[in-house]
Tab-separated table of C-alpha atoms and ligand atoms in Angstrom:
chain	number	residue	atom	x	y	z
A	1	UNK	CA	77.987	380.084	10.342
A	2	UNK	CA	78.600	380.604	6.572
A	3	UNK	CA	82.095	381.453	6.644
A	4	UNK	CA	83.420	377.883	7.495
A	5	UNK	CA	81.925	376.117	5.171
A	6	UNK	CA	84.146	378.014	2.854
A	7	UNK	CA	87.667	377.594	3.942
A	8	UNK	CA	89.592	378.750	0.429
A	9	UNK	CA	87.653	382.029	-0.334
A	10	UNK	CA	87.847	382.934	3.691
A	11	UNK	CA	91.259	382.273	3.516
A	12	UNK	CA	92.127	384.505	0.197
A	13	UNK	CA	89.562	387.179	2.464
A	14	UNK	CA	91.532	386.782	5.083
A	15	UNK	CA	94.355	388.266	2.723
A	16	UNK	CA	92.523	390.948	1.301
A	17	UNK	CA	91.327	391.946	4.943
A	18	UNK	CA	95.069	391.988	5.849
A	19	UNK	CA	95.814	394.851	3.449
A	20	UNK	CA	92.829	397.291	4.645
A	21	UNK	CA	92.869	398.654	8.025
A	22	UNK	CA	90.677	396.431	9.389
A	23	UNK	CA	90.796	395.044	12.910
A	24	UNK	CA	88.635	392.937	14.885
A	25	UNK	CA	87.251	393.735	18.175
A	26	UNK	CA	86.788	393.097	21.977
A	27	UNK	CA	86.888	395.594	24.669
A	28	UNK	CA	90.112	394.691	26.810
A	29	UNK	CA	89.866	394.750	30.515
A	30	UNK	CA	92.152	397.800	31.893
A	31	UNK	CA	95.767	397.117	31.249
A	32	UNK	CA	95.198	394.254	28.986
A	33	UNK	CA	95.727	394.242	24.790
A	34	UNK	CA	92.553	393.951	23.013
A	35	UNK	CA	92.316	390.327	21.254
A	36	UNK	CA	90.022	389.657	18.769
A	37	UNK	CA	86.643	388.802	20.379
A	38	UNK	CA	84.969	385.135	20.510
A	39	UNK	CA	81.826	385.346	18.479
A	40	UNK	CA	78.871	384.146	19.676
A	41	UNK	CA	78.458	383.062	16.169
A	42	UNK	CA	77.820	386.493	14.361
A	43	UNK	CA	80.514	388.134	12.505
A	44	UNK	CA	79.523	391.889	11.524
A	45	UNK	CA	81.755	393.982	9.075
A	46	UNK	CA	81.706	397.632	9.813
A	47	UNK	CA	83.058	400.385	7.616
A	48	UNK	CA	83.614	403.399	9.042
A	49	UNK	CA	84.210	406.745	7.475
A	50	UNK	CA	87.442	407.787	9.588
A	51	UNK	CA	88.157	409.700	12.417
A	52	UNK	CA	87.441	413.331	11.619
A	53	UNK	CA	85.755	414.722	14.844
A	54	UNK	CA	85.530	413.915	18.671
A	55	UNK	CA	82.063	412.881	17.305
A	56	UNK	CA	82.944	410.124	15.062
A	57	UNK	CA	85.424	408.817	17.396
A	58	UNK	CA	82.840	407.975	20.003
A	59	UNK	CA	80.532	406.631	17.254
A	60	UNK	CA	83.545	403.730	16.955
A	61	UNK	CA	84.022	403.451	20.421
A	62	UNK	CA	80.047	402.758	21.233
A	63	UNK	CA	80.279	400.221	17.651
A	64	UNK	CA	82.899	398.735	19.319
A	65	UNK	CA	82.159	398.756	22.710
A	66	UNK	CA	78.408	397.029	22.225
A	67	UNK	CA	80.210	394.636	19.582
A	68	UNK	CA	82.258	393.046	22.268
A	69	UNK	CA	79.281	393.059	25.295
A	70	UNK	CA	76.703	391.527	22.716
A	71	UNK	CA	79.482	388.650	21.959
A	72	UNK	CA	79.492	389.630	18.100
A	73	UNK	CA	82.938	389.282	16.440
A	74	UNK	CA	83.003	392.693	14.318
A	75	UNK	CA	85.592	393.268	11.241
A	76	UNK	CA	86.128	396.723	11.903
A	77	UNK	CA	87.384	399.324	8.971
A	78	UNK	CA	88.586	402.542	9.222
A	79	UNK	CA	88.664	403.676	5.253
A	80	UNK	CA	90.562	406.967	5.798
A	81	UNK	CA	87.802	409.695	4.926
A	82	UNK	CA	87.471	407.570	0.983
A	83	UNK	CA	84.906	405.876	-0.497
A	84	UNK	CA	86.705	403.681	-2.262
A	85	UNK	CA	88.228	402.274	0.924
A	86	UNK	CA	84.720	401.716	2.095
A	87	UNK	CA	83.853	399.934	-1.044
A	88	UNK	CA	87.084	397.739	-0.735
A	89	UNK	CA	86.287	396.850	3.092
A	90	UNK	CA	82.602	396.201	1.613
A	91	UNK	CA	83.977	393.628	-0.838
A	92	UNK	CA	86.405	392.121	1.833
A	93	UNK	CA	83.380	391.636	4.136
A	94	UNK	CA	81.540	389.862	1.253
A	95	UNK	CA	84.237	387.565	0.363
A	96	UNK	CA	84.543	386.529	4.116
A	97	UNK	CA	81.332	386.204	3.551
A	98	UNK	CA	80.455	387.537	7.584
A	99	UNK	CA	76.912	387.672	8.712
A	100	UNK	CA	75.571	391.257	8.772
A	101	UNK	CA	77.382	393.953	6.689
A	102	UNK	CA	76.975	397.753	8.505
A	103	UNK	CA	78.516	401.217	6.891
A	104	UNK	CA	78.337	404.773	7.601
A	105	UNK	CA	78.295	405.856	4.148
A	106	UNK	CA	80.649	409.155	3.292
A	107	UNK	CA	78.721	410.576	0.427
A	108	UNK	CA	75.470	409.389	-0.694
A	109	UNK	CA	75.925	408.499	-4.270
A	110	UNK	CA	78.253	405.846	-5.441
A	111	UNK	CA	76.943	402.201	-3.672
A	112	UNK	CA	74.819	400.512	-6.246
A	113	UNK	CA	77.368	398.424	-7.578
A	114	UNK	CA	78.936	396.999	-4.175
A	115	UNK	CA	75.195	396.712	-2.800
A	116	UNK	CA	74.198	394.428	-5.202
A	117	UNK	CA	76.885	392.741	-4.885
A	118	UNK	CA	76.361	392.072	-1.105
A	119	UNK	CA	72.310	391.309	-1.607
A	120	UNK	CA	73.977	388.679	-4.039
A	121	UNK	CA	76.332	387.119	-1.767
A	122	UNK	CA	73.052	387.363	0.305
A	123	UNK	CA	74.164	389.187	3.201
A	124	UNK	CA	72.366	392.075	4.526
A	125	UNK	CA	73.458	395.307	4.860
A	126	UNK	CA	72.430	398.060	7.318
A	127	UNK	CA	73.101	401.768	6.778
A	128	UNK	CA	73.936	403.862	10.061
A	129	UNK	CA	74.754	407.870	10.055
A	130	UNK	CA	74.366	409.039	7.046
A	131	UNK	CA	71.974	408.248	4.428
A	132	UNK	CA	72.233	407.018	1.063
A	133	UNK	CA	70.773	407.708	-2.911
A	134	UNK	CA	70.261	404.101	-4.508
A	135	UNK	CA	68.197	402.909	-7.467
A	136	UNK	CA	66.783	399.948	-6.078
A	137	UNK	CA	65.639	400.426	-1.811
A	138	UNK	CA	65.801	396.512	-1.929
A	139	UNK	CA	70.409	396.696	-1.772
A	140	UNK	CA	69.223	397.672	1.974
A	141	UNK	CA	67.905	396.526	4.666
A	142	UNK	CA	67.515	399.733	6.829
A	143	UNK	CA	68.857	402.713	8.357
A	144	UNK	CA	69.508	403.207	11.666
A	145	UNK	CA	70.975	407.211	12.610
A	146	UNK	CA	70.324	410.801	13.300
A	147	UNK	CA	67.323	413.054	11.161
A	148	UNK	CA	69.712	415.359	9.695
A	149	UNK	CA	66.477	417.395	8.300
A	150	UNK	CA	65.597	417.659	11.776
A	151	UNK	CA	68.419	418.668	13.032
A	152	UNK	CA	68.515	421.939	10.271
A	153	UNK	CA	64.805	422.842	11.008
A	154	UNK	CA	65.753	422.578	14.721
A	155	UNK	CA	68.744	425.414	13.718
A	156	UNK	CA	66.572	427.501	11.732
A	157	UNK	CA	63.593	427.652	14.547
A	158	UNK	CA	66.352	428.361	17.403
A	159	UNK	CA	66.532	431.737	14.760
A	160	UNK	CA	62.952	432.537	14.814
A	161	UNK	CA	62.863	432.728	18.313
A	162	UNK	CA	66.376	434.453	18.816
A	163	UNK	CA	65.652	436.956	16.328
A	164	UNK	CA	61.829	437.577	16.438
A	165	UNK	CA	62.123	440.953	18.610
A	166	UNK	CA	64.442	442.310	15.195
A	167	UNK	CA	62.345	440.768	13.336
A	168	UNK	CA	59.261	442.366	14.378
A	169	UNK	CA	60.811	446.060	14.713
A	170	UNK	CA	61.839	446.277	10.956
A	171	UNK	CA	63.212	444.957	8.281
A	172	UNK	CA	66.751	445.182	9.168
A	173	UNK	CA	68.666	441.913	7.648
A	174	UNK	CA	69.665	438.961	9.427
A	175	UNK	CA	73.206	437.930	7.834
A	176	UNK	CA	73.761	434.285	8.062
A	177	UNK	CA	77.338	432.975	7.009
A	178	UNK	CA	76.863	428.550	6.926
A	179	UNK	CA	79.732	426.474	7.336
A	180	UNK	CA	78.304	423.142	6.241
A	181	UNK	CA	79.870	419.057	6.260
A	182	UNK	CA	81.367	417.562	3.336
A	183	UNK	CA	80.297	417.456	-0.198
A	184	UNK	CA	77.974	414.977	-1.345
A	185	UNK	CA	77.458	413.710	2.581
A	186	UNK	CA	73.730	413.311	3.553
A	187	UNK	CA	73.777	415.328	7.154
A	188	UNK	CA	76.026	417.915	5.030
A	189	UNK	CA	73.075	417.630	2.566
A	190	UNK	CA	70.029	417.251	4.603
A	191	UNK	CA	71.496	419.806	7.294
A	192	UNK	CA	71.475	422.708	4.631
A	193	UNK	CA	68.092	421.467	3.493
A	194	UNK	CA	65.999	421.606	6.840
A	195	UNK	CA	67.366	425.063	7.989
A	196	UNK	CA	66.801	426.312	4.683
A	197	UNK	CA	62.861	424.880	4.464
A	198	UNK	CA	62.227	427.705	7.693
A	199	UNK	CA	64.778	430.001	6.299
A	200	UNK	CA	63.439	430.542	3.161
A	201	UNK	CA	60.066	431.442	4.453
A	202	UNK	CA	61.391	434.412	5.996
A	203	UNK	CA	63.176	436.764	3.459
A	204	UNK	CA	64.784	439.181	6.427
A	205	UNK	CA	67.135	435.906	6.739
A	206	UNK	CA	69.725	436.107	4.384
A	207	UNK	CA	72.518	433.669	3.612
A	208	UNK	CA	75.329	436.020	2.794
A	209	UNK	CA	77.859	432.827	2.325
A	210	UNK	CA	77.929	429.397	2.398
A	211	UNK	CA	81.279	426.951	2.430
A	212	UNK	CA	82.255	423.270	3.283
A	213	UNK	CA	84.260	422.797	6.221
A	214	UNK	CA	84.617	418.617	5.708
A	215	UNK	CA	83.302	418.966	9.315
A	216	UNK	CA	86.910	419.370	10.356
A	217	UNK	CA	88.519	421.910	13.037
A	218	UNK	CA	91.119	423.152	11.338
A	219	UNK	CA	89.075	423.706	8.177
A	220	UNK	CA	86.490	425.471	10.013
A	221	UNK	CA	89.345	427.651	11.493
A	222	UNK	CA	90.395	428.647	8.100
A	223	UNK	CA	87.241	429.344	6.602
A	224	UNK	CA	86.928	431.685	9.385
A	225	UNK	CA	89.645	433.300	9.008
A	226	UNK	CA	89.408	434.403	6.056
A	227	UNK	CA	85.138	435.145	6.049
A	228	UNK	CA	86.136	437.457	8.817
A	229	UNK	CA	88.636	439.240	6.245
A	230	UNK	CA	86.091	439.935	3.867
A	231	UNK	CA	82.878	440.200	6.282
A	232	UNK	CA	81.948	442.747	8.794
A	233	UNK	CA	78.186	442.131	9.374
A	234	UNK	CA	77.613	439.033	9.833
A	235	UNK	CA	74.945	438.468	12.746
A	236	UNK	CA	75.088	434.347	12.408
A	237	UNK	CA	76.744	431.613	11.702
A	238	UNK	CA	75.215	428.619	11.706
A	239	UNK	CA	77.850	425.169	12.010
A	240	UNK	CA	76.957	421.843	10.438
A	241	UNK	CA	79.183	420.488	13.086
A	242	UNK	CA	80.949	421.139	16.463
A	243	UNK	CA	84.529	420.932	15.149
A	244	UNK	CA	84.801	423.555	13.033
A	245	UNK	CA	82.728	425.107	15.406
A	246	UNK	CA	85.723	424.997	17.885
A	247	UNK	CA	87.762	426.422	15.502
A	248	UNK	CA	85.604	429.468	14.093
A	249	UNK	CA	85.536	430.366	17.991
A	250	UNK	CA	89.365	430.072	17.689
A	251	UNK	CA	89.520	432.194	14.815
A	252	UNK	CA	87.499	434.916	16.106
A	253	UNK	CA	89.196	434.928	19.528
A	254	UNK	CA	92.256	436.224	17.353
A	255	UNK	CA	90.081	438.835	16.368
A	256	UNK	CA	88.939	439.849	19.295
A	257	UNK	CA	85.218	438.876	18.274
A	258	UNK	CA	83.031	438.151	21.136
A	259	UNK	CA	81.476	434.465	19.646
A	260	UNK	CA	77.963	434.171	21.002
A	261	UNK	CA	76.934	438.288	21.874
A	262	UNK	CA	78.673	439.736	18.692
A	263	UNK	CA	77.675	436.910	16.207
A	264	UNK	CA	75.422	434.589	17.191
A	265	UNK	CA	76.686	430.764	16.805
A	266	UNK	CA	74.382	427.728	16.167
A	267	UNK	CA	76.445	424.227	15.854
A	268	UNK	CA	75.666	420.476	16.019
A	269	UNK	CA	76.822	417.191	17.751
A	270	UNK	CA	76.563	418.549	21.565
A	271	UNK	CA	80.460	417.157	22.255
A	272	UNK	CA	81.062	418.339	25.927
A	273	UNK	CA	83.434	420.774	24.214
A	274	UNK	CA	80.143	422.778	22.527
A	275	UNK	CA	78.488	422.246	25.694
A	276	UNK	CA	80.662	424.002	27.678
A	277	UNK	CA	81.055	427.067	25.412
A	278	UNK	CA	77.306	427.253	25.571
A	279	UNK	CA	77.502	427.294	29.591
A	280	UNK	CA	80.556	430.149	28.831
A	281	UNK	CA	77.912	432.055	26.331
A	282	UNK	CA	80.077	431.907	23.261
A	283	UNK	CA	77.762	429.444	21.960
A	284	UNK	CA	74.408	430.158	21.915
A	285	UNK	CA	72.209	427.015	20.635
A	286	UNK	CA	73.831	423.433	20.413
A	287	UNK	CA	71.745	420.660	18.585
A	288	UNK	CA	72.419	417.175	19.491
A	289	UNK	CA	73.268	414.543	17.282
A	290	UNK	CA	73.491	411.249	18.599
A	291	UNK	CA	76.624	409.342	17.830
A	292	UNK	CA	75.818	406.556	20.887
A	293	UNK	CA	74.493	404.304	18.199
A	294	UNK	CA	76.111	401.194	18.935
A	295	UNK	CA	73.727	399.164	21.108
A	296	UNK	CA	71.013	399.567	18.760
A	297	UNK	CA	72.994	398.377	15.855
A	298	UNK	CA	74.174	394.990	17.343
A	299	UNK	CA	70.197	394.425	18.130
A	300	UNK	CA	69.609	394.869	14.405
A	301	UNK	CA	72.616	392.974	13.781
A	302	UNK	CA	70.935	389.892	15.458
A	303	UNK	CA	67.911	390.170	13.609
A	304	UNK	CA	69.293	390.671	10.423
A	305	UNK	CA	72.074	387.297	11.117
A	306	UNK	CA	68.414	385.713	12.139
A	307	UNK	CA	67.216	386.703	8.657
A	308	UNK	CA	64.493	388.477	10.380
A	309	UNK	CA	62.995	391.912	8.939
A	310	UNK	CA	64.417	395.741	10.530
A	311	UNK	CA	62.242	399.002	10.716
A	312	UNK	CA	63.572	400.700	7.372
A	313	UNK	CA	64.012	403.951	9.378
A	314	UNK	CA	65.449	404.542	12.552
A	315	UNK	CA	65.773	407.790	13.775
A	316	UNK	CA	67.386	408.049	16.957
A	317	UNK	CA	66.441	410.642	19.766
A	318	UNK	CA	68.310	413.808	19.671
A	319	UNK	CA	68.152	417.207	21.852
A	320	UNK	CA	68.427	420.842	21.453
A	321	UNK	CA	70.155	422.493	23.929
A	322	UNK	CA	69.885	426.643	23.773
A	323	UNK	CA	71.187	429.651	26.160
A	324	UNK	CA	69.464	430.168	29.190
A	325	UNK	CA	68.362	426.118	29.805
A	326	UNK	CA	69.188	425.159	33.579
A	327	UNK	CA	72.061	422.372	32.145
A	328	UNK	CA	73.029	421.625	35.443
A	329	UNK	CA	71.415	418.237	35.229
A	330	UNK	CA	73.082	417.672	32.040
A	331	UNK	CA	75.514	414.317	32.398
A	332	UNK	CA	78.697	414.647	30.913
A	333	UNK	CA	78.815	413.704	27.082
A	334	UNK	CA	81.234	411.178	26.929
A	335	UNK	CA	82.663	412.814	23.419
B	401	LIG	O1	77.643	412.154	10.064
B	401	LIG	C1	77.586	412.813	11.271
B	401	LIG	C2	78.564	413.952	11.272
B	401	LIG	O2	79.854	413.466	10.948
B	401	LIG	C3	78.745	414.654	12.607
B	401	LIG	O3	77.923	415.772	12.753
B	401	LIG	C4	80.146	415.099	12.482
B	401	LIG	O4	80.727	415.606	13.635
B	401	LIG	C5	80.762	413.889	11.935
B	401	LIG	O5	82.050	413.970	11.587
């Protein structure tokens, strides 16, 4: 294990780990206080962006979770919705010099530097949910998440179908207001980018507005608000995630908008709260996006600590789940 044969700089780490939110892991039996895990000679430092949605909650909770059943001691970082947080927790990690170095990148831009300086500590680094822009692919070792692209084209074709009786009776406009993730994120990105590829193609779809909701509730709520204020035909709106989902329905319950007949709603993440406006009809298509990541990571985890090669891309399996499927079959989400 690398970090003992360094006693002084793990030492000063363990300092600098002390003043970052950083905690290490094992799942505690019922009742008990969770106690930092015995490794079974792994140590992985995880960044993660926060905890902004019921979504990204159960993203730590299946990091965690699989951390402490694979016997991997993880260094786990909450950075508080900033980058610079992340990059801190990035340097701490290197200067404990752990095993395997994993982070869920906020925005895309902005790693080079900290990269480089991992791949010259020589310890890899794997990039799960969102995606990154870097100059040199080598700072990597892989990716490991959802297709955001995917998940936008799946949006866009629920559309086609939903609409294509309108669509073929005239040329009536289809008014699509887009509340979309945080600036400079990849899904936020990549999201906008796949719906609009199908979009685009069809010019009685029009996107009458377009705003960031930092894929929170309340923000999604008060976007809403005031959209409704200024717009009274809008026929879609289309949700790069489920929170401010929740809270556009809350905002047009005020206004006595029917969510799902009077404008239809398309979100993402499938949390069991989207799921079950879909079965109430105020929903009307919910795309999945898979936050149960954690089991998969800790295999590439082990690989990467055995300084063997990943898969650069790994997209993990997602559903789409639209009005009118028989969901009665559908296990409960779990977020
Ligand atoms: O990066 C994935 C996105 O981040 C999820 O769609 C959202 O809910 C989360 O906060």
């Amino acid at each position: 294990m690398k970090h003992t044969k360094f006693p002084l700089i793990r030492l000063w780490a363990v300092v600098l780990l002390g003043i970052l939110p950083v905690t290490a892991c094992r799942k505690a039996p019922e009742g008990e206080e969770a106690e930092p895990s015995k490794s079974n000679g792994i140590i992985l430092g995880f960044s993660q962006i926060g905890a902004e949605s019921a979504w990204r909650k159960c993203n730590s909770r299946s990091i965690q979770d699989a951390a402490a059943a694979a016997g991997i001691q993880l260094l786990f970082s909450n950075a508080e919705q900033k980058q610079e947080n992340q990059i801190k927790a990035i340097r701490s990690f290197i200067a404990y010099q752990v095993d395997v170095i994993a982070f869920v990148p906020i925005v895309s831009d902005g790693w080079d530097n900290v990269l480089q300086e991992a791949k010259d500590a020589r310890i890899p680094v794997l990039v799960t949910d969102r995606k990154i822009n870097i100059q040199d692919e080598s700072l990597y070792a892989g990716f490991i998440g959802t297709d955001s692209n995917q998940e936008g084209r799946d949006a866009a074709r629920f559309l086609l179908e939903k609409f294509k009786d309108r669509m073929a009776s005239g040329n009536r406009p289809i008014r699509i207001v887009e509340l979309s993730g945080t600036v400079g994120s990849s899904p936020a990105a990549r999201r906008a980018q796949g719906f609009r590829e199908i979009i685009d193609q069809y010019p009685q779809f029009q996107i009458i507005y377009s705003a960031s909701g930092d894929f929170l509730r309340s923000k999604g709520y008060e976007l809403m608000q005031s959209i409704l204020k200024s717009h009274s035909d809008i026929d879609v709106i289309f949700s790069h995630n489920d929170g401010m989902t929740l809270g556009i329905l809350d905002a047009m319950k005020e206004r006595n908008i029917k969510a799902g007949t009077d404008i239809v709603i398309v979100t993402i993440d499938a949390e069991q709260a989207a799921i079950d406006a879909l079965r109430r009809g105020e929903v009307n298509c919910v795309i999945e996006c898979n936050p149960k990541t954690g089991p998969d990571i800790m295999n590439l985890a082990r690989q990467l600590a055995r300084g063997e090669p990943i898969s650069r891309l790994i997209h993990v399996e997602e559903a789409v789940f639209s009005e009118g499927d028989d969901l009665s079959s559908l296990e409960p989400r779990g977020y």
